[in-house]
C-alpha cells in the first residue's frame, strides 16, 4: 500500500477523539448541572467494586482545570493514533484504557483515581515506541513530535507531586509500551530508491557513470554539432 492510499484524513480520523472528549465534558457537565458526584465511580484499588473505575474513571474529572488539561492531549493523541495506525487504533485505545485501569487498581493507593491522564500517558508511550519499532519515516517523525511535546510527562510517573495519581501515569506508560510491542500493524510500503531495488545495476546508473574506479568525478561535455 502506497503512502497516499494509507495516510488519508477524513471524518473517521477525528471522530474517536471527538467522542472521547465529548464523554469527558458530558460527565463534568452532568456533575455541575445536577450536582452529581461521580468521583465514587473512579478506580478504587482497595475495593473490588473499585474496578468499575477502569471503564468510568477516564471520563471523570475533579475540576475544570483537571478536565481542560486532559482535553487537548486526548483529542490530539487519539486523532494521531487514528491517522497513523488506523487499522489497530480502536483496539489500542480500548485495550489501553483497560490495561491502564487494571494496573492502576493493582498498584494504586487506597483512594479514588479519576481522570484521563493515564490514557494520555498510554497514548504518548504507544505512539513514541511504536514509531521507533516500525522505523517508518513518518511514524518516526511522529515519535519525535511526541517526545518533543510530551517528553516532560515522564517525570510524573514518579510520586513527585502530591494529589496526582502517578500510579495511573505509570500504568498508562507501561500499557502503551506493551501494546507498542505486541500489536502488529499493516503499514504502507517504505519508499525504495533505485539503488535499493534487486534489479539495480550500478554500471547503468546515469549518476554513477560520472565517477571512475577511483571515485573521481568525470564531467561529460556534449559535443557541439
Short mmCIF file of C-alpha atoms in Angstrom, two decimals:
data_model
loop_
_atom_site.label_atom_id
_atom_site.label_comp_id
_atom_site.label_asym_id
_atom_site.label_seq_id
_atom_site.Cartn_x
_atom_site.Cartn_y
_atom_site.Cartn_z
CA UNK A 1 0.00 0.00 0.00
CA UNK A 2 1.32 3.41 -1.00
CA UNK A 3 1.64 6.31 1.41
CA UNK A 4 -1.04 8.25 -0.46
CA UNK A 5 -3.52 5.40 0.00
CA UNK A 6 -2.68 4.76 3.65
CA UNK A 7 -2.46 8.30 5.02
CA UNK A 8 -5.94 9.68 4.37
CA UNK A 9 -7.62 12.22 6.63
CA UNK A 10 -11.40 12.17 6.95
CA UNK A 11 -14.23 12.28 9.48
CA UNK A 12 -13.36 8.85 10.88
CA UNK A 13 -9.91 10.14 11.73
CA UNK A 14 -11.18 12.77 14.16
CA UNK A 15 -14.40 11.08 15.31
CA UNK A 16 -12.86 8.83 18.02
CA UNK A 17 -11.09 11.78 19.63
CA UNK A 18 -14.21 13.93 19.47
CA UNK A 19 -16.37 11.21 21.04
CA UNK A 20 -13.87 10.57 23.82
CA UNK A 21 -13.57 14.27 24.67
CA UNK A 22 -17.34 14.71 24.45
CA UNK A 23 -17.84 11.94 27.03
CA UNK A 24 -15.39 13.67 29.37
CA UNK A 25 -17.18 17.00 29.11
CA UNK A 26 -20.61 15.38 29.33
CA UNK A 27 -19.71 13.71 32.63
CA UNK A 28 -18.44 17.00 34.04
CA UNK A 29 -21.50 18.91 32.81
CA UNK A 30 -23.83 16.38 34.47
CA UNK A 31 -21.96 16.83 37.74
CA UNK A 32 -22.26 20.61 37.61
CA UNK A 33 -25.78 20.76 36.22
CA UNK A 34 -27.41 18.21 38.52
CA UNK A 35 -24.99 18.25 41.45
CA UNK A 36 -23.97 14.66 40.83
CA UNK A 37 -20.76 13.31 42.25
CA UNK A 38 -19.07 10.70 40.06
CA UNK A 39 -15.80 10.50 41.98
CA UNK A 40 -17.01 7.31 43.71
CA UNK A 41 -17.12 5.72 40.26
CA UNK A 42 -13.38 6.13 39.84
CA UNK A 43 -10.77 3.42 40.34
CA UNK A 44 -10.56 2.40 44.00
CA UNK A 45 -7.64 -0.06 44.46
CA UNK A 46 -8.59 -1.47 47.87
CA UNK A 47 -12.12 -2.45 46.82
CA UNK A 48 -13.31 -4.98 44.27
CA UNK A 49 -16.14 -2.62 43.37
CA UNK A 50 -13.48 -0.07 42.52
CA UNK A 51 -12.81 -1.94 39.28
CA UNK A 52 -15.79 -0.10 37.77
CA UNK A 53 -13.44 2.86 37.53
CA UNK A 54 -11.44 1.05 34.87
CA UNK A 55 -14.26 1.95 32.47
CA UNK A 56 -15.70 5.11 34.06
CA UNK A 57 -12.61 6.68 35.64
CA UNK A 58 -11.07 8.23 32.48
CA UNK A 59 -14.21 10.33 31.90
CA UNK A 60 -14.45 11.71 35.45
CA UNK A 61 -12.54 14.86 36.46
CA UNK A 62 -12.33 16.70 39.73
CA UNK A 63 -12.25 20.25 38.37
CA UNK A 64 -12.49 22.29 35.19
CA UNK A 65 -8.72 22.74 35.23
CA UNK A 66 -8.24 18.99 35.51
CA UNK A 67 -10.66 18.41 32.64
CA UNK A 68 -9.12 21.02 30.36
CA UNK A 69 -5.58 19.77 30.97
CA UNK A 70 -6.62 16.39 29.53
CA UNK A 71 -8.91 17.60 26.74
CA UNK A 72 -6.38 18.73 24.12
CA UNK A 73 -3.86 15.92 24.74
CA UNK A 74 -6.61 13.29 24.45
CA UNK A 75 -8.02 14.75 21.24
CA UNK A 76 -4.61 15.26 19.62
CA UNK A 77 -3.15 11.88 20.58
CA UNK A 78 -6.29 9.87 19.75
CA UNK A 79 -6.50 11.61 16.37
CA UNK A 80 -2.81 10.87 15.73
CA UNK A 81 -3.43 7.24 16.65
CA UNK A 82 -6.40 7.06 14.25
CA UNK A 83 -4.43 8.66 11.44
CA UNK A 84 -1.13 6.81 11.69
CA UNK A 85 -2.38 3.42 12.94
CA UNK A 86 -5.92 3.35 11.64
CA UNK A 87 -6.21 -0.45 11.37
CA UNK A 88 -5.40 -1.01 15.07
CA UNK A 89 -6.40 2.33 16.62
CA UNK A 90 -9.67 1.13 18.16
CA UNK A 91 -8.06 -1.98 19.61
CA UNK A 92 -5.17 0.01 21.05
CA UNK A 93 -7.48 2.61 22.59
CA UNK A 94 -9.82 0.08 24.21
CA UNK A 95 -7.11 -2.31 25.41
CA UNK A 96 -5.00 0.64 26.54
CA UNK A 97 -7.80 2.01 28.71
CA UNK A 98 -8.49 -1.41 30.23
CA UNK A 99 -4.85 -2.31 30.90
CA UNK A 100 -4.12 1.14 32.34
CA UNK A 101 -7.12 0.93 34.65
CA UNK A 102 -6.43 -2.60 35.87
CA UNK A 103 -2.76 -1.83 36.56
CA UNK A 104 -3.78 1.29 38.47
CA UNK A 105 -6.19 -0.80 40.54
CA UNK A 106 -3.37 -3.21 41.41
CA UNK A 107 -0.63 -0.70 42.28
CA UNK A 108 -2.59 2.40 43.27
CA UNK A 109 -3.02 3.95 46.68
CA UNK A 110 -6.31 3.31 48.54
CA UNK A 111 -8.05 6.38 47.15
CA UNK A 112 -10.16 7.24 44.11
CA UNK A 113 -8.19 7.60 40.87
CA UNK A 114 -10.03 9.63 38.24
CA UNK A 115 -9.19 11.47 35.04
CA UNK A 116 -7.84 10.68 31.59
CA UNK A 117 -4.19 11.32 32.45
CA UNK A 118 -3.43 7.60 32.39
CA UNK A 119 -4.90 7.39 28.88
CA UNK A 120 -2.71 10.32 27.79
CA UNK A 121 0.38 8.53 29.07
CA UNK A 122 -0.69 5.31 27.37
CA UNK A 123 -1.18 7.04 24.01
CA UNK A 124 2.05 9.03 24.22
CA UNK A 125 4.06 5.92 25.13
CA UNK A 126 2.44 3.85 22.38
CA UNK A 127 2.96 6.45 19.63
CA UNK A 128 6.57 7.04 20.61
CA UNK A 129 7.69 3.43 20.93
CA UNK A 130 5.60 2.11 18.03
CA UNK A 131 7.18 4.65 15.70
CA UNK A 132 10.65 3.64 16.84
CA UNK A 133 9.86 -0.05 16.38
CA UNK A 134 8.30 0.31 12.92
CA UNK A 135 11.14 2.55 11.68
CA UNK A 136 8.84 4.03 9.06
CA UNK A 137 9.96 7.59 8.44
CA UNK A 138 6.53 9.13 9.04
CA UNK A 139 5.94 7.14 12.20
CA UNK A 140 9.42 8.10 13.39
CA UNK A 141 8.57 11.75 12.76
CA UNK A 142 5.51 11.32 14.95
CA UNK A 143 7.69 9.73 17.66
CA UNK A 144 9.96 12.77 17.65
CA UNK A 145 6.98 15.12 17.87
CA UNK A 146 5.52 13.18 20.79
CA UNK A 147 8.89 13.24 22.55
CA UNK A 148 9.20 17.00 21.94
CA UNK A 149 5.74 17.99 23.17
CA UNK A 150 5.12 15.35 25.80
CA UNK A 151 8.59 14.24 26.85
CA UNK A 152 8.35 16.12 30.14
CA UNK A 153 5.48 13.84 31.16
CA UNK A 154 7.99 11.16 32.07
CA UNK A 155 8.69 12.86 35.40
CA UNK A 156 5.13 12.39 36.57
CA UNK A 157 5.34 8.60 36.57
CA UNK A 158 7.13 9.23 39.88
CA UNK A 159 5.49 10.45 43.12
CA UNK A 160 6.83 13.98 42.85
CA UNK A 161 3.56 15.90 43.20
CA UNK A 162 1.04 15.35 45.96
CA UNK A 163 -2.52 14.68 44.88
CA UNK A 164 -1.53 13.43 41.41
CA UNK A 165 -2.13 9.79 40.52
CA UNK A 166 1.40 8.90 39.49
CA UNK A 167 0.27 5.25 39.64
CA UNK A 168 -2.18 5.96 36.82
CA UNK A 169 0.54 7.69 34.81
CA UNK A 170 2.95 4.80 35.31
CA UNK A 171 0.27 2.26 34.46
CA UNK A 172 -0.57 4.15 31.26
CA UNK A 173 3.08 4.31 30.21
CA UNK A 174 3.52 0.58 30.81
CA UNK A 175 0.33 -0.21 28.88
CA UNK A 176 1.45 1.92 25.92
CA UNK A 177 4.88 0.28 25.76
CA UNK A 178 3.42 -3.23 25.96
CA UNK A 179 0.86 -2.51 23.23
CA UNK A 180 3.54 -0.99 21.01
CA UNK A 181 5.50 -4.23 21.25
CA UNK A 182 2.74 -6.82 20.91
CA UNK A 183 0.41 -5.22 18.34
CA UNK A 184 1.01 -5.64 14.65
CA UNK A 185 0.08 -3.06 12.06
CA UNK A 186 -0.20 -3.08 8.27
CA UNK A 187 1.98 -0.14 7.39
CA UNK A 188 2.50 1.48 3.98
CA UNK A 189 5.42 0.21 1.97
CA UNK A 190 8.65 2.02 2.60
CA UNK A 191 9.80 4.06 -0.34
CA UNK A 192 12.66 2.33 -2.14
CA UNK A 193 15.22 4.21 -4.18
CA UNK A 194 16.66 2.88 -7.42
CA UNK A 195 19.80 1.55 -5.72
CA UNK A 196 17.71 -0.45 -3.25
CA UNK A 197 15.95 -2.49 -5.94
CA UNK A 198 17.13 -6.02 -6.76
CA UNK A 199 17.45 -5.26 -10.47
CA UNK A 200 19.68 -2.25 -9.83
CA UNK A 201 22.81 -2.20 -11.98
CA UNK A 202 25.46 0.29 -10.94
CA UNK A 203 27.05 0.31 -14.40
CA UNK A 204 23.82 1.53 -15.97
CA UNK A 205 23.15 4.25 -13.42
CA UNK A 206 23.48 7.67 -15.17
CA UNK A 207 24.75 9.29 -11.98
CA UNK A 208 27.35 6.62 -11.18
CA UNK A 209 28.77 6.90 -14.71
CA UNK A 210 30.19 10.27 -13.61
CA UNK A 211 32.71 8.52 -11.36
CA UNK A 212 35.73 6.44 -12.33
CA UNK A 213 37.08 3.39 -10.47
CA UNK A 214 38.96 5.62 -8.03
CA UNK A 215 35.87 7.69 -7.22
CA UNK A 216 36.98 10.73 -9.23
CA UNK A 217 34.24 12.82 -10.78
CA UNK A 218 34.06 12.80 -14.55
CA UNK A 219 32.32 15.65 -16.33
CA UNK A 220 30.69 14.80 -19.63
CA UNK A 221 30.58 17.64 -22.16
CA UNK A 222 28.14 17.38 -25.03
CA UNK A 223 29.85 17.89 -28.35
CA UNK A 224 28.52 20.82 -30.32
CA UNK A 225 27.15 19.89 -33.72
#
